[in-house]
């Protein structure tokens, strides 16, 4: 499978990438290439120009910025998975990174590429929603910050404008009696999430849940927050029966995906099972 002919451009900075995006028509940004190149080989997309971001070292970092974890868009899944800082400040993000594909994919694929691609079965979107993460985009008009809950707008679509480059991911650092978990039922062939659930659970001194944030991927056209589950978990003592009753609403109102591997009914069942497990795991990890 050979892609259609294209012209290759290497950007050495974000501003050069933005200029190239402005100047070239029918151009696409290239990061790790682990989603874009397969699509080009299948001729699902045939851009006339590729703008390679891969050498922009300034887009590759993991650092603490006050109470926020800041991750450059070009940071690979492996770099996030193996970062002590990511594990201590946003464990669900690091856990999601560690569950992506295989080691070859994690060595090359980037968080910015994954977020911009917005595959409905990608792992990060669930973690980003549960963590109340933000996406920073840069364009000739300057920078803007997009809450993750507004970022995923549909199947393979996001709130990014065509002239924007995703430059950074921002996640509030965990604090207090908060536990996080990302659990996934992987597709046996591709490794993508048939269902993936991230949970961030905060408890008070008596063990009662004071705040619940949950993100679910793989189930609908885009990752989503099951707010009915969050509402029912909040205020509960997080015993297994209460969490199971809340998790029963994990797929409510969702147009559940269906494919050769998993019927809509099976996927909705997995969503409920993995929501229960992720909430209980997060509660336990929070102490
Ligand atoms: C065999 C295999 C298994 C995989 N398994 C999983 C899995 O289990 N879970 C999972 O989540 N993913 C999985 N993936 C996808 C993988 O995580 C990709 O790395 C990721 O989806 C895309 O990242 P990339 O850096 O390769 O982006 P690219 O392929 O380079 O780009 C993807 C899209 O994002 C755009 N883009 C890239 N960077 C930016 C930017 N900074 N700003 C704006 N737009 C940008 C590109 O123009 C393109 O449209 C798998 C991939 C393969 C090949």
Coordinates of N, CA and C in Angstrom, one line a residue, residues 43-267:
X43 N -5.2 5.3 1.5 CA -5.8 6.4 0.7 C -7.1 6.9 1.3
X44 N -7.2 6.9 2.6 CA -8.4 7.5 3.3 C -8.2 9.0 3.3
X45 N -6.9 9.4 3.2 CA -6.6 10.8 3.1 C -5.4 10.9 2.2
X46 N -5.3 12.0 1.4 CA -4.2 12.1 0.4 C -3.8 13.6 0.4
X47 N -3.2 14.1 1.5 CA -2.8 15.5 1.5 C -1.7 15.8 0.5
X48 N -1.7 17.0 -0.1 CA -0.7 17.4 -1.1 C 0.6 17.7 -0.4
X49 N 0.6 18.1 0.9 CA 1.8 18.5 1.6 C 1.7 17.9 3.0
X50 N 2.9 17.5 3.5 CA 3.0 17.1 4.9 C 4.0 18.0 5.6
X51 N 3.6 18.6 6.7 CA 4.5 19.5 7.5 C 5.0 18.7 8.7
X52 N 6.2 18.3 8.7 CA 6.7 17.4 9.8 C 7.1 18.3 11.0
X53 N 6.5 17.9 12.1 CA 6.8 18.6 13.4 C 7.9 17.9 14.2
X54 N 8.3 16.7 13.7 CA 9.0 15.8 14.5 C 10.4 16.3 15.0
X55 N 10.9 17.3 14.4 CA 12.3 17.8 14.9 C 12.1 19.0 15.8
X56 N 10.9 19.4 16.2 CA 10.8 20.6 17.0 C 10.9 20.2 18.5
X57 N 12.2 20.2 19.0 CA 12.5 19.7 20.3 C 11.7 20.5 21.4
X58 N 11.4 21.8 21.1 CA 10.7 22.6 22.1 C 9.3 22.2 22.3
X59 N 8.8 21.2 21.5 CA 7.4 20.7 21.7 C 7.5 19.4 22.5
X60 N 8.6 19.0 23.0 CA 8.8 17.7 23.7 C 9.2 17.9 25.1
X61 N 8.3 17.9 26.1 CA 8.7 18.1 27.5 C 7.5 17.6 28.4
X62 N 7.9 17.3 29.6 CA 7.0 17.0 30.7 C 7.4 17.9 31.9
X63 N 6.6 18.8 32.3 CA 7.1 19.6 33.4 C 5.9 20.1 34.3
X64 N 6.3 20.4 35.5 CA 5.3 20.9 36.5 C 5.2 22.5 36.3
X65 N 4.0 23.0 36.2 CA 3.8 24.4 36.1 C 2.9 24.8 37.2
X66 N 3.4 25.1 38.4 CA 2.5 25.4 39.5 C 1.8 24.1 39.9
X67 N 0.5 24.2 39.9 CA -0.3 23.0 40.3 C -0.8 22.2 39.0
X68 N -0.1 22.4 37.9 CA -0.5 21.8 36.6 C 0.7 21.0 36.0
X69 N 0.3 19.8 35.5 CA 1.3 19.1 34.7 C 1.2 19.6 33.2
X70 N 2.3 20.0 32.7 CA 2.3 20.5 31.3 C 3.1 19.5 30.4
X71 N 2.5 19.1 29.3 CA 3.1 18.1 28.5 C 3.1 18.6 27.0
X72 N 4.3 18.7 26.5 CA 4.4 19.2 25.1 C 3.8 18.2 24.1
X73 N 3.2 18.7 23.0 CA 2.4 17.9 22.1 C 3.2 16.8 21.5
X74 N 4.5 17.0 21.3 CA 5.4 16.0 20.6 C 5.9 14.9 21.6
X75 N 5.5 15.0 22.8 CA 6.0 14.0 23.8 C 5.4 12.6 23.4
X76 N 6.2 11.6 23.4 CA 5.7 10.3 23.0 C 5.0 9.6 24.2
X77 N 4.2 8.6 23.8 CA 3.5 7.8 24.8 C 4.5 7.2 25.8
X78 N 5.6 6.7 25.3 CA 6.6 6.1 26.1 C 7.2 7.1 27.1
X79 N 7.5 8.3 26.7 CA 8.0 9.3 27.6 C 7.0 9.6 28.7
X80 N 5.8 9.6 28.4 CA 4.8 9.9 29.5 C 4.7 8.7 30.4
X81 N 4.6 7.5 29.8 CA 4.5 6.3 30.6 C 5.7 6.1 31.6
X82 N 6.9 6.6 31.2 CA 8.0 6.4 32.0 C 8.4 7.6 32.8
X83 N 7.6 8.6 32.8 CA 7.9 9.8 33.6 C 7.4 9.7 35.0
X84 N 8.3 9.9 36.0 CA 8.0 9.8 37.4 C 7.0 11.0 37.7
X85 N 7.3 12.2 37.1 CA 6.5 13.3 37.3 C 5.0 13.1 36.9
X86 N 4.9 12.5 35.7 CA 3.5 12.2 35.2 C 2.8 11.2 36.1
X87 N 3.6 10.2 36.6 CA 3.0 9.2 37.5 C 2.5 9.8 38.8
X88 N 3.3 10.8 39.3 CA 3.0 11.3 40.6 C 1.9 12.4 40.5
X89 N 1.9 13.1 39.4 CA 0.9 14.3 39.3 C -0.4 13.9 38.6
X90 N -0.3 13.0 37.6 CA -1.5 12.6 36.8 C -1.4 11.2 36.5
X91 N -1.6 10.3 37.5 CA -1.4 8.9 37.3 C -2.3 8.3 36.2
X92 N -3.5 8.8 36.0 CA -4.4 8.2 35.0 C -3.8 8.5 33.6
X93 N -3.2 9.6 33.4 CA -2.6 9.9 32.1 C -1.5 9.0 31.8
X94 N -0.6 8.8 32.8 CA 0.6 7.9 32.6 C 0.1 6.5 32.4
X95 N -1.0 6.1 33.1 CA -1.5 4.7 33.0 C -2.1 4.5 31.6
X96 N -2.8 5.6 31.1 CA -3.4 5.5 29.7 C -2.3 5.4 28.7
X97 N -1.2 6.1 28.9 CA -0.1 6.1 27.9 C 0.5 4.7 27.9
X98 N 0.6 4.0 29.1 CA 1.2 2.7 29.2 C 0.4 1.6 28.5
X99 N -0.9 1.9 28.3 CA -1.8 0.9 27.7 C -2.0 1.0 26.2
X100 N -1.3 2.0 25.6 CA -1.5 2.2 24.2 C -0.7 1.2 23.4
X101 N -1.4 0.5 22.4 CA -0.7 -0.4 21.4 C 0.4 -1.2 22.0
X102 N 1.5 -1.2 21.3 CA 2.7 -1.9 21.8 C 3.9 -1.0 21.9
X103 N 5.0 -1.5 22.3 CA 6.1 -0.6 22.6 C 6.6 0.2 21.4
X104 N 6.5 -0.4 20.2 CA 7.0 0.3 19.0 C 6.1 1.5 18.8
X105 N 4.8 1.3 19.0 CA 3.8 2.5 18.8 C 4.1 3.5 19.9
X106 N 4.3 3.1 21.1 CA 4.5 4.1 22.2 C 5.8 4.8 22.0
X107 N 6.8 4.2 21.4 CA 8.0 4.9 21.2 C 8.0 6.0 20.2
X108 N 7.0 6.0 19.3 CA 7.0 7.0 18.2 C 5.7 7.9 18.3
X109 N 4.6 7.3 18.6 CA 3.3 8.1 18.7 C 3.4 9.2 19.7
X110 N 2.7 10.3 19.5 CA 2.8 11.4 20.4 C 1.4 11.7 21.0
X111 N 1.4 12.4 22.1 CA 0.1 12.7 22.7 C -0.6 13.8 21.9
X112 N 0.1 14.7 21.3 CA -0.6 15.7 20.5 C -1.2 15.1 19.3
X113 N -0.5 14.1 18.6 CA -1.1 13.5 17.4 C -2.3 12.7 17.8
X114 N -2.2 12.0 19.0 CA -3.4 11.2 19.4 C -4.6 12.0 19.7
X115 N -4.4 13.1 20.4 CA -5.5 14.0 20.7 C -6.1 14.7 19.4
X116 N -5.2 15.1 18.5 CA -5.7 15.8 17.3 C -6.4 14.8 16.4
X117 N -6.0 13.5 16.4 CA -6.6 12.5 15.6 C -8.0 12.1 16.1
X118 N -8.1 12.1 17.4 CA -9.4 11.8 18.1 C -10.1 10.5 17.6
X119 N -9.3 9.5 17.6 CA -9.9 8.2 17.3 C -10.9 7.9 18.4
X120 N -12.1 7.4 18.0 CA -13.1 7.1 19.1 C -12.6 6.0 20.0
X121 N -11.6 5.2 19.6 CA -11.1 4.2 20.5 C -9.7 4.5 21.1
X122 N -9.3 5.7 21.0 CA -8.0 6.1 21.6 C -8.1 6.2 23.1
X123 N -6.9 6.0 23.8 CA -6.9 5.9 25.2 C -6.9 7.3 25.9
X124 N -6.0 8.2 25.5 CA -5.9 9.5 26.2 C -7.2 10.2 26.4
X125 N -8.1 10.3 25.4 CA -9.3 11.1 25.7 C -10.1 10.8 26.9
X126 N -10.1 9.5 27.3 CA -10.8 9.1 28.6 C -10.1 9.8 29.8
X127 N -8.8 9.7 29.8 CA -8.0 10.2 30.9 C -8.1 11.7 30.9
X128 N -8.0 12.3 29.8 CA -8.1 13.8 29.7 C -9.5 14.3 30.2
X129 N -10.5 13.6 29.9 CA -11.9 14.0 30.4 C -12.0 13.9 31.9
X130 N -11.5 12.7 32.4 CA -11.6 12.5 33.9 C -10.7 13.4 34.7
X131 N -9.6 13.8 34.0 CA -8.7 14.7 34.7 C -9.0 16.2 34.6
X132 N -10.1 16.5 33.9 CA -10.4 17.9 33.6 C -9.2 18.6 32.8
X133 N -8.6 17.9 31.9 CA -7.4 18.4 31.2 C -7.8 19.5 30.2
X134 N -6.8 20.2 29.8 CA -7.0 21.2 28.8 C -6.0 21.0 27.6
X135 N -6.4 21.6 26.5 CA -5.6 21.5 25.3 C -5.2 22.9 24.9
X136 N -3.9 23.1 24.6 CA -3.5 24.4 24.2 C -3.2 24.4 22.7
X137 N -3.8 25.3 22.0 CA -3.7 25.4 20.5 C -3.1 26.7 20.2
X138 N -2.2 26.7 19.2 CA -1.6 28.0 18.7 C -1.9 28.2 17.2
X139 N -2.2 29.4 16.9 CA -2.5 29.8 15.5 C -1.9 31.2 15.3
X140 N -2.0 31.7 14.1 CA -1.5 33.1 13.8 C -2.2 34.1 14.7
X141 N -3.4 33.8 15.3 CA -4.1 34.7 16.2 C -3.6 34.6 17.6
X142 N -2.7 33.7 17.9 CA -2.2 33.5 19.3 C -2.5 32.2 19.8
X143 N -2.5 32.1 21.2 CA -2.8 30.8 21.8 C -4.1 30.8 22.5
X144 N -4.8 29.6 22.5 CA -6.0 29.5 23.2 C -6.0 28.2 23.9
X145 N -6.8 28.1 25.0 CA -6.9 26.9 25.8 C -8.3 26.3 25.7
X146 N -8.4 25.0 25.4 CA -9.7 24.4 25.2 C -9.9 23.3 26.3
X147 N -11.0 23.4 27.1 CA -11.2 22.3 28.0 C -11.5 21.0 27.3
X148 N -11.0 19.9 27.8 CA -11.1 18.7 27.1 C -12.6 18.3 26.8
X149 N -13.5 18.8 27.7 CA -14.9 18.4 27.6 C -15.5 19.1 26.3
X150 N -14.8 20.2 25.8 CA -15.2 20.8 24.6 C -14.4 20.4 23.4
X151 N -13.4 19.6 23.6 CA -12.4 19.3 22.5 C -12.9 18.2 21.6
X152 N -13.4 17.2 22.1 CA -13.8 16.0 21.3 C -15.2 16.2 20.8
X153 N -15.4 16.6 19.5 CA -16.7 17.0 19.0 C -17.4 15.9 18.2
X154 N -16.7 14.8 17.9 CA -17.4 13.7 17.2 C -16.3 12.7 16.7
X155 N -16.8 11.8 15.8 CA -15.8 10.8 15.4 C -14.7 11.4 14.6
X156 N -13.5 11.3 15.0 CA -12.3 11.8 14.4 C -12.3 13.4 14.2
X157 N -13.1 14.0 15.1 CA -13.2 15.5 14.9 C -13.0 16.2 16.3
X158 N -12.4 17.3 16.2 CA -12.1 18.1 17.4 C -12.4 19.5 17.2
X159 N -12.2 20.3 18.3 CA -12.4 21.7 18.2 C -11.3 22.5 17.6
X160 N -10.2 21.8 17.2 CA -9.1 22.5 16.6 C -9.5 23.1 15.2
X161 N -9.0 24.3 15.0 CA -9.3 24.9 13.7 C -8.2 24.5 12.7
X162 N -8.5 24.5 11.4 CA -7.5 24.0 10.4 C -6.1 24.7 10.5
X163 N -6.1 26.0 11.0 CA -4.8 26.7 11.0 C -4.2 26.6 12.4
X164 N -4.6 25.7 13.3 CA -4.1 25.6 14.6 C -3.1 24.4 14.7
X165 N -2.1 24.6 15.6 CA -1.2 23.5 16.0 C -1.5 23.2 17.4
X166 N -1.7 22.0 17.8 CA -1.9 21.6 19.2 C -0.4 21.6 19.8
X167 N -0.2 22.5 20.8 CA 1.2 22.6 21.3 C 1.4 22.0 22.7
X168 N 0.3 22.0 23.5 CA 0.5 21.5 24.9 C -0.8 20.9 25.4
X169 N -0.6 19.9 26.3 CA -1.7 19.3 27.1 C -1.5 19.8 28.6
X170 N -2.5 20.2 29.2 CA -2.4 20.6 30.6 C -3.4 19.8 31.5
X171 N -2.9 19.3 32.6 CA -3.7 18.5 33.5 C -3.4 19.0 35.0
X172 N -4.5 19.3 35.7 CA -4.3 19.7 37.1 C -3.6 18.5 37.9
X173 N -2.7 18.9 38.7 CA -2.0 17.9 39.5 C -2.9 17.3 40.6
X174 N -2.8 16.1 40.9 CA -3.6 15.4 41.9 C -3.3 15.9 43.3
X175 N -4.3 16.0 44.1 CA -4.0 16.5 45.5 C -5.0 15.8 46.5
X176 N -4.7 15.8 47.7 CA -5.5 15.3 48.8 C -5.8 13.8 48.7
X177 N -7.0 13.5 49.1 CA -7.4 12.0 49.1 C -8.1 11.7 47.8
X178 N -7.3 11.8 46.7 CA -7.8 11.6 45.4 C -7.1 10.4 44.8
X179 N -7.8 9.5 44.2 CA -7.2 8.3 43.5 C -7.6 8.3 42.0
X180 N -6.7 7.8 41.2 CA -7.0 7.8 39.8 C -6.7 6.4 39.2
X181 N -7.5 6.1 38.2 CA -7.3 4.8 37.5 C -7.7 4.9 36.0
X182 N -7.0 4.1 35.2 CA -7.5 4.0 33.8 C -7.5 2.5 33.5
X183 N -8.6 1.9 33.2 CA -8.7 0.5 32.9 C -9.3 0.3 31.5
X184 N -8.8 -0.7 30.8 CA -9.1 -0.9 29.4 C -9.4 -2.3 29.1
X185 N -10.4 -2.5 28.2 CA -10.6 -3.8 27.5 C -10.0 -3.6 26.1
X186 N -8.8 -4.1 25.8 CA -8.2 -3.9 24.5 C -8.8 -4.8 23.4
X187 N -8.8 -4.3 22.2 CA -9.2 -5.1 21.1 C -8.0 -6.1 20.9
X188 N -8.3 -7.4 20.8 CA -7.2 -8.4 20.7 C -6.3 -8.2 19.6
X189 N -6.7 -7.6 18.5 CA -5.8 -7.5 17.3 C -5.1 -6.1 17.3
X190 N -5.9 -5.1 17.4 CA -5.3 -3.7 17.3 C -4.7 -3.2 18.6
X191 N -5.2 -3.6 19.7 CA -4.8 -3.0 21.0 C -5.6 -1.8 21.4
X192 N -6.4 -1.2 20.4 CA -7.2 0.0 20.7 C -8.3 -0.4 21.8
X193 N -8.8 0.6 22.4 CA -9.8 0.3 23.5 C -11.2 -0.1 22.9
X194 N -11.6 -1.3 23.1 CA -13.0 -1.6 22.9 C -13.8 -0.8 23.9
X195 N -13.3 -0.8 25.1 CA -13.8 0.1 26.1 C -12.7 0.5 27.0
X196 N -12.5 1.8 27.3 CA -11.5 2.3 28.2 C -12.2 3.3 29.2
X197 N -11.9 3.1 30.5 CA -12.6 4.0 31.5 C -11.5 4.6 32.4
X198 N -11.5 5.9 32.5 CA -10.7 6.6 33.5 C -11.5 7.2 34.6
X199 N -11.1 7.0 35.8 CA -11.8 7.6 37.0 C -10.9 8.4 37.9
X200 N -11.4 9.5 38.4 CA -10.7 10.3 39.3 C -11.6 10.6 40.5
X201 N -11.3 10.0 41.6 CA -12.3 9.9 42.8 C -11.7 10.6 44.0
X202 N -12.4 11.6 44.6 CA -11.9 12.2 45.8 C -12.8 11.8 46.9
X203 N -12.3 11.5 48.1 CA -13.1 11.1 49.3 C -12.8 12.0 50.4
X204 N -13.8 12.1 51.4 CA -13.5 12.9 52.6 C -13.0 11.9 53.6
X205 N -12.7 12.4 54.8 CA -12.1 11.6 55.9 C -12.9 10.4 56.3
X206 N -14.2 10.5 56.1 CA -15.1 9.4 56.4 C -15.2 8.4 55.3
X207 N -14.6 8.6 54.2 CA -14.6 7.7 53.1 C -15.7 7.9 52.0
X208 N -16.4 9.0 52.3 CA -17.5 9.4 51.3 C -16.9 10.1 50.1
X209 N -17.5 9.8 48.9 CA -17.0 10.4 47.7 C -17.5 11.9 47.7
X210 N -16.5 12.8 47.5 CA -16.9 14.2 47.4 C -16.8 14.8 46.0
X211 N -16.1 14.0 45.1 CA -16.0 14.5 43.7 C -15.7 13.2 42.9
X212 N -16.4 13.1 41.8 CA -16.1 12.0 40.8 C -16.1 12.5 39.4
X213 N -15.0 12.2 38.7 CA -14.9 12.5 37.3 C -14.5 11.3 36.6
X214 N -15.3 11.0 35.5 CA -15.1 9.7 34.8 C -15.1 10.1 33.3
X215 N -14.2 9.4 32.5 CA -14.1 9.5 31.1 C -14.2 8.2 30.5
X216 N -15.0 8.0 29.4 CA -15.1 6.7 28.7 C -14.8 6.9 27.3
X217 N -14.0 5.9 26.8 CA -13.6 5.9 25.4 C -14.0 4.6 24.7
X218 N -14.1 4.5 23.4 CA -14.4 3.3 22.7 C -15.8 3.0 22.5
X219 N -16.7 3.6 23.3 CA -18.1 3.2 23.4 C -18.9 4.0 22.4
X220 N -18.7 5.3 22.3 CA -19.5 6.2 21.4 C -18.7 6.8 20.3
X221 N -19.2 7.7 19.5 CA -18.5 8.3 18.4 C -17.3 9.1 18.9
X222 N -17.4 9.6 20.2 CA -16.3 10.4 20.8 C -16.3 10.0 22.3
X223 N -15.1 10.2 22.9 CA -15.0 10.0 24.3 C -16.0 10.9 25.1
X224 N -16.5 10.5 26.2 CA -17.5 11.3 26.9 C -17.4 11.1 28.4
X225 N -18.1 12.0 29.2 CA -18.2 11.9 30.6 C -19.6 11.4 30.9
X226 N -19.8 10.3 31.6 CA -21.1 9.8 32.0 C -21.5 10.5 33.3
X227 N -22.2 11.7 33.1 CA -22.5 12.5 34.2 C -23.5 11.9 35.2
X228 N -24.3 11.0 34.7 CA -25.3 10.4 35.6 C -24.6 9.5 36.6
X229 N -23.5 8.8 36.1 CA -22.7 8.0 37.0 C -22.0 8.9 38.0
X230 N -21.4 9.9 37.5 CA -20.6 10.8 38.4 C -21.5 11.4 39.5
X231 N -22.7 11.8 39.1 CA -23.7 12.4 40.1 C -24.0 11.3 41.2
X232 N -24.3 10.1 40.7 CA -24.7 9.1 41.6 C -23.6 8.6 42.6
X233 N -22.4 8.6 42.0 CA -21.2 8.2 42.8 C -20.9 9.2 43.9
X234 N -21.0 10.5 43.5 CA -20.7 11.6 44.5 C -21.7 11.5 45.7
X235 N -21.1 11.5 46.9 CA -21.9 11.4 48.1 C -22.1 10.0 48.6
X236 N -21.7 9.0 47.7 CA -21.9 7.6 48.2 C -20.7 7.2 49.0
X237 N -20.8 6.1 49.7 CA -19.7 5.6 50.5 C -18.8 4.7 49.6
X238 N -19.1 4.6 48.3 CA -18.2 3.9 47.4 C -18.1 2.4 47.7
X239 N -19.1 1.8 48.3 CA -19.2 0.4 48.4 C -19.5 -0.2 47.1
X240 N -19.2 -1.5 46.9 CA -19.3 -2.1 45.6 C -20.8 -2.0 45.1
X241 N -21.8 -2.2 45.9 CA -23.2 -2.2 45.5 C -23.5 -0.8 45.0
X242 N -23.1 0.2 45.7 CA -23.5 1.6 45.3 C -22.8 1.9 44.0
X243 N -21.5 1.5 43.8 CA -20.8 1.9 42.6 C -21.4 1.1 41.4
X244 N -21.8 -0.2 41.6 CA -22.4 -1.0 40.5 C -23.7 -0.3 40.1
X245 N -24.5 0.2 41.1 CA -25.8 0.8 40.7 C -25.5 2.1 39.9
X246 N -24.5 2.8 40.3 CA -24.2 4.0 39.5 C -23.7 3.7 38.1
X247 N -22.8 2.7 38.1 CA -22.1 2.3 36.8 C -23.1 1.8 35.8
X248 N -24.3 1.3 36.3 CA -25.3 0.8 35.4 C -25.7 1.9 34.3
X249 N -25.4 3.2 34.6 CA -25.8 4.3 33.7 C -24.6 4.7 32.8
X250 N -23.6 3.9 32.7 CA -22.3 4.3 32.0 C -22.6 4.5 30.5
X251 N -23.5 3.9 29.9 CA -23.8 4.0 28.5 C -25.1 4.7 28.2
X252 N -25.7 5.3 29.2 CA -27.1 5.9 29.0 C -27.0 7.0 28.0
X253 N -27.9 7.1 27.0 CA -27.9 8.2 26.1 C -26.9 8.2 25.0
X254 N -26.0 7.1 25.0 CA -24.9 7.1 24.0 C -25.3 6.2 22.8
X255 N -24.9 6.7 21.6 CA -25.1 5.9 20.4 C -24.0 4.9 20.3
X256 N -24.2 3.7 20.9 CA -23.0 2.8 21.2 C -22.5 2.2 19.9
X257 N -21.2 2.2 19.7 CA -20.5 1.7 18.6 C -20.7 0.2 18.5
X258 N -20.7 -0.3 17.2 CA -20.9 -1.7 17.0 C -20.0 -2.1 15.8
X259 N -19.3 -3.3 16.0 CA -18.4 -3.7 14.9 C -18.4 -5.3 15.0
X260 N -17.5 -5.8 14.1 CA -17.5 -7.3 14.0 C -17.1 -7.9 15.4
X261 N -16.3 -7.2 16.1 CA -15.8 -7.8 17.4 C -16.8 -7.6 18.5
X262 N -17.5 -6.5 18.6 CA -18.3 -6.2 19.8 C -19.6 -5.6 19.3
X263 N -20.7 -6.3 19.7 CA -22.1 -5.7 19.4 C -22.3 -4.5 20.3
X264 N -23.3 -3.7 20.0 CA -23.6 -2.5 20.9 C -23.9 -3.0 22.3
X265 N -24.7 -4.1 22.4 CA -25.1 -4.6 23.7 C -23.9 -5.0 24.5
X266 N -23.0 -5.7 23.9 CA -21.8 -6.2 24.6 C -20.9 -5.0 25.0
X267 N -20.8 -4.0 24.1 CA -19.9 -2.9 24.4 C -20.5 -2.1 25.6

